[in-house]
Amino acid sequence: MARKGKVTVVGAGFYGSTTAMRLAEYDIFETVVLTDIIEGKPEGLALDMNQSRPIERFETKVVGKTTGQDGEGYEAIEGSDIIVITAGLPRKPGMSRMDLIEVNAKIVRQVAENVAKYAPNSVVIVVSNPLDEMTALTQLVTGFPRNRVMGQAGMLDTARFSHFVAETLAVPIASVQTLTLGSHGDTMVPVPSRCTVDGRPLTDLLPAEEIEELVTRTRNGGAEVVALLKTGSAYYAPSAAAARMARAVAEDSGAVLPVCAWVDGEYGISGVYLGVEAEIGATGVRRVVETDLTDDERAGLAEAAEAVRAKQADVQNL
Ligand SMILES: NC(=O)c1ccc[n+]([C@@H]2O[C@H](COP(=O)([O-])OP(=O)(O)OC[C@H]3O[C@@H](n4cnc5c(N)ncnc54)[C@H](O)[C@@H]3O)[C@@H](O)[C@H]2O)c1
């Protein structure tokens, strides 16, 4: 099998290291680069991942590199086709994603400056929180075309919704289709009208109150894990989502995925990064795909757009 391309994961914490491992195990890339500011951490993790190659049987090489405040070490990401930005603090119990905005904006700004310098042709997938704002900031700082910068949230929120539906109805996960749009936060918009089980509408299978409970649990899905872990946030499902997005870019697959993308007229909304379905390929977002929504869902999406628009404007000054 031909392996090609270079994908970099910035931030070698829980999210970044699990993403790097998944990307390496796909065995489709020449190289996976993992970076962090903690001396030796990315190198040590890369060495460990490479030593799993004889067991898991993949040829992709993982390169770890410590980077400095002034961009030292960033030459390791040179020529990357795809960058996944996971650098930044995660939530602690009781915190909202928005509580991270100031500290993570500084981190993401520094990372984005170096991405623009060393990987000017890359497609960037942002995961640092608060997600919609950090995605907007990354586009602003890199100056990349908007289609080449997107954020990961919708795939994760959708996966959580699907899991809760499958668990509630005791059906295989493969039979469940769900969708969430909107922001990765309080104005997340789960879309029950697009949810099916073996092709049957979810609304035929569960009473409205039970669907509403699942929607609420989905909206609070990240906080539920944070409250249990007490020391950080989720990373297995999140890294699966980011790695799949990177794979869709690498394979130029045209997969339609829920992502945080620049919305320019779709759903009557313009000029904001927001969770929508989009066709993903080698250029990043090929196009935003509009889906039929109920009036309530459409109103929820418009509300989410206005909430993130205000915050995305603030982030420019952070
Ligand atoms: N979008 C989503 O769906 C989603 C889901 C879960 C977590 N997250 C977010 O992802 C981020 C990472 O989460 P985590 O669990 O891996 O946290 P973590 O604390 O385990 O790892 C973060 C890593 O970033 C590194 N870092 C800090 N500043 C850096 C810089 N300037 N350059 C490079 N690396 C730097 C830290 O040293 C640390 O190793 C958090 O902001 C979290 O809120 C997003």
PDB file of C-alpha atoms and ligand atoms in Angstrom, residues 10-17 35-38 41 67-69 74 85-91 97 100 104 106-108 110-111 126-131 151-154 156-157 160 184 231-235 238-239 241, ligand 1:
ATOM      1  CA  VAL A  10       0.310  19.999  17.833  1.00  0.00           C
ATOM      2  CA  GLY A  11      -0.076  19.286  21.552  1.00  0.00           C
ATOM      3  CA  ALA A  12       0.897  15.871  22.894  1.00  0.00           C
ATOM      4  CA  GLY A  13      -1.597  15.716  25.752  1.00  0.00           C
ATOM      5  CA  PHE A  14      -4.398  13.175  25.969  1.00  0.00           C
ATOM      6  CA  TYR A  15      -6.218  14.449  22.893  1.00  0.00           C
ATOM      7  CA  GLY A  16      -3.125  14.947  20.777  1.00  0.00           C
ATOM      8  CA  SER A  17      -1.378  11.695  21.626  1.00  0.00           C
ATOM      9  CA  THR A  35       4.808  18.314  19.024  1.00  0.00           C
ATOM     10  CA  ASP A  36       4.502  19.839  22.476  1.00  0.00           C
ATOM     11  CA  ILE A  37       6.223  22.466  24.614  1.00  0.00           C
ATOM     12  CA  ILE A  38       7.002  19.968  27.396  1.00  0.00           C
ATOM     13  CA  LYS A  41       7.159  14.478  25.970  1.00  0.00           C
ATOM     14  CA  THR A  67       8.913  23.237  20.414  1.00  0.00           C
ATOM     15  CA  GLY A  68       9.854  26.492  22.157  1.00  0.00           C
ATOM     16  CA  GLN A  69       8.123  29.786  22.846  1.00  0.00           C
ATOM     17  CA  TYR A  74       8.767  24.037  14.363  1.00  0.00           C
ATOM     18  CA  ILE A  85      -4.188  21.733  16.769  1.00  0.00           C
ATOM     19  CA  THR A  86      -4.876  20.232  20.197  1.00  0.00           C
ATOM     20  CA  ALA A  87      -2.607  22.553  22.216  1.00  0.00           C
ATOM     21  CA  GLY A  88      -4.318  24.187  25.153  1.00  0.00           C
ATOM     22  CA  LEU A  89      -5.786  23.541  28.549  1.00  0.00           C
ATOM     23  CA  PRO A  90      -8.749  21.215  28.999  1.00  0.00           C
ATOM     24  CA  ARG A  91     -11.665  21.867  31.356  1.00  0.00           C
ATOM     25  CA  ARG A  97     -15.358  25.704  27.660  1.00  0.00           C
ATOM     26  CA  LEU A 100     -10.573  28.623  28.721  1.00  0.00           C
ATOM     27  CA  ASN A 104      -6.065  29.042  25.073  1.00  0.00           C
ATOM     28  CA  LYS A 106      -2.634  32.859  23.588  1.00  0.00           C
ATOM     29  CA  ILE A 107      -1.548  29.279  22.996  1.00  0.00           C
ATOM     30  CA  VAL A 108      -3.491  28.844  19.753  1.00  0.00           C
ATOM     31  CA  GLN A 110       1.371  31.142  18.919  1.00  0.00           C
ATOM     32  CA  VAL A 111       0.731  27.766  17.291  1.00  0.00           C
ATOM     33  CA  VAL A 126      -8.656  22.842  15.288  1.00  0.00           C
ATOM     34  CA  VAL A 127      -9.795  21.049  18.444  1.00  0.00           C
ATOM     35  CA  SER A 128      -8.648  23.375  21.269  1.00  0.00           C
ATOM     36  CA  ASN A 129     -11.511  24.883  23.246  1.00  0.00           C
ATOM     37  CA  PRO A 130     -13.618  26.940  23.115  1.00  0.00           C
ATOM     38  CA  LEU A 131     -13.793  25.307  19.719  1.00  0.00           C
ATOM     39  CA  GLY A 151     -12.875  22.728  13.699  1.00  0.00           C
ATOM     40  CA  GLN A 152     -13.800  19.406  15.227  1.00  0.00           C
ATOM     41  CA  ALA A 153     -16.892  19.289  17.406  1.00  0.00           C
ATOM     42  CA  GLY A 154     -19.924  18.131  15.451  1.00  0.00           C
ATOM     43  CA  LEU A 156     -17.998  14.151  18.479  1.00  0.00           C
ATOM     44  CA  ASP A 157     -21.347  15.585  19.576  1.00  0.00           C
ATOM     45  CA  ARG A 160     -22.322  11.020  21.652  1.00  0.00           C
ATOM     46  CA  HIS A 184     -19.748  23.139  20.633  1.00  0.00           C
ATOM     47  CA  THR A 231      -8.517  15.861  36.071  1.00  0.00           C
ATOM     48  CA  GLY A 232      -9.166  16.537  32.389  1.00  0.00           C
ATOM     49  CA  SER A 233     -11.600  16.047  29.558  1.00  0.00           C
ATOM     50  CA  ALA A 234     -12.607  13.310  27.119  1.00  0.00           C
ATOM     51  CA  TYR A 235     -10.175  12.124  24.480  1.00  0.00           C
ATOM     52  CA  PRO A 238     -12.776  13.296  20.437  1.00  0.00           C
ATOM     53  CA  SER A 239      -9.565  11.891  18.924  1.00  0.00           C
ATOM     54  CA  ALA A 241     -13.462  12.378  15.363  1.00  0.00           C
TER      55      ALA A 241
HETATM   56  N1  LIG B   1     -13.241  20.048  20.192  1.00  0.00           N
HETATM   57  C1  LIG B   1     -13.542  19.065  20.996  1.00  0.00           C
HETATM   58  O1  LIG B   1     -14.496  18.334  20.757  1.00  0.00           O
HETATM   59  C2  LIG B   1     -12.715  18.795  22.206  1.00  0.00           C
HETATM   60  C3  LIG B   1     -12.906  17.633  22.971  1.00  0.00           C
HETATM   61  C4  LIG B   1     -12.067  17.387  24.054  1.00  0.00           C
HETATM   62  C5  LIG B   1     -11.065  18.293  24.371  1.00  0.00           C
HETATM   63  N2  LIG B   1     -10.908  19.416  23.623  1.00  0.00           N
HETATM   64  C6  LIG B   1      -9.853  20.403  23.908  1.00  0.00           C
HETATM   65  O2  LIG B   1      -8.609  19.937  23.418  1.00  0.00           O
HETATM   66  C7  LIG B   1      -7.546  20.569  24.153  1.00  0.00           C
HETATM   67  C8  LIG B   1      -6.531  19.518  24.582  1.00  0.00           C
HETATM   68  O3  LIG B   1      -7.121  18.614  25.499  1.00  0.00           O
HETATM   69  P1  LIG B   1      -6.241  17.487  26.201  1.00  0.00           P
HETATM   70  O4  LIG B   1      -7.161  16.604  26.927  1.00  0.00           O
HETATM   71  O5  LIG B   1      -5.267  16.897  25.235  1.00  0.00           O
HETATM   72  O6  LIG B   1      -5.398  18.377  27.252  1.00  0.00           O
HETATM   73  P2  LIG B   1      -3.972  18.019  27.894  1.00  0.00           P
HETATM   74  O7  LIG B   1      -3.760  18.946  29.042  1.00  0.00           O
HETATM   75  O8  LIG B   1      -3.851  16.556  28.116  1.00  0.00           O
HETATM   76  O9  LIG B   1      -2.941  18.394  26.722  1.00  0.00           O
HETATM   77  C9  LIG B   1      -2.735  19.676  26.243  1.00  0.00           C
HETATM   78  C10 LIG B   1      -1.289  19.738  25.753  1.00  0.00           C
HETATM   79  O10 LIG B   1      -1.066  20.976  25.080  1.00  0.00           O
HETATM   80  C11 LIG B   1       0.283  21.324  25.339  1.00  0.00           C
HETATM   81  N3  LIG B   1       0.569  22.732  25.018  1.00  0.00           N
HETATM   82  C12 LIG B   1       0.277  23.835  25.760  1.00  0.00           C
HETATM   83  N4  LIG B   1       0.731  24.930  25.119  1.00  0.00           N
HETATM   84  C13 LIG B   1       1.278  24.513  23.950  1.00  0.00           C
HETATM   85  C14 LIG B   1       1.907  25.180  22.860  1.00  0.00           C
HETATM   86  N5  LIG B   1       2.052  26.520  22.844  1.00  0.00           N
HETATM   87  N6  LIG B   1       2.370  24.426  21.835  1.00  0.00           N
HETATM   88  C15 LIG B   1       2.242  23.083  21.842  1.00  0.00           C
HETATM   89  N7  LIG B   1       1.650  22.403  22.851  1.00  0.00           N
HETATM   90  C16 LIG B   1       1.185  23.113  23.883  1.00  0.00           C
HETATM   91  C17 LIG B   1       0.457  20.997  26.809  1.00  0.00           C
HETATM   92  O11 LIG B   1       1.833  20.923  27.185  1.00  0.00           O
HETATM   93  C18 LIG B   1      -0.264  19.655  26.905  1.00  0.00           C
HETATM   94  O12 LIG B   1       0.609  18.552  26.711  1.00  0.00           O
HETATM   95  C19 LIG B   1      -8.224  21.320  25.302  1.00  0.00           C
HETATM   96  O13 LIG B   1      -8.346  22.697  24.977  1.00  0.00           O
HETATM   97  C20 LIG B   1      -9.600  20.670  25.377  1.00  0.00           C
HETATM   98  O14 LIG B   1     -10.564  21.527  25.951  1.00  0.00           O
HETATM   99  C21 LIG B   1     -11.702  19.672  22.553  1.00  0.00           C
END
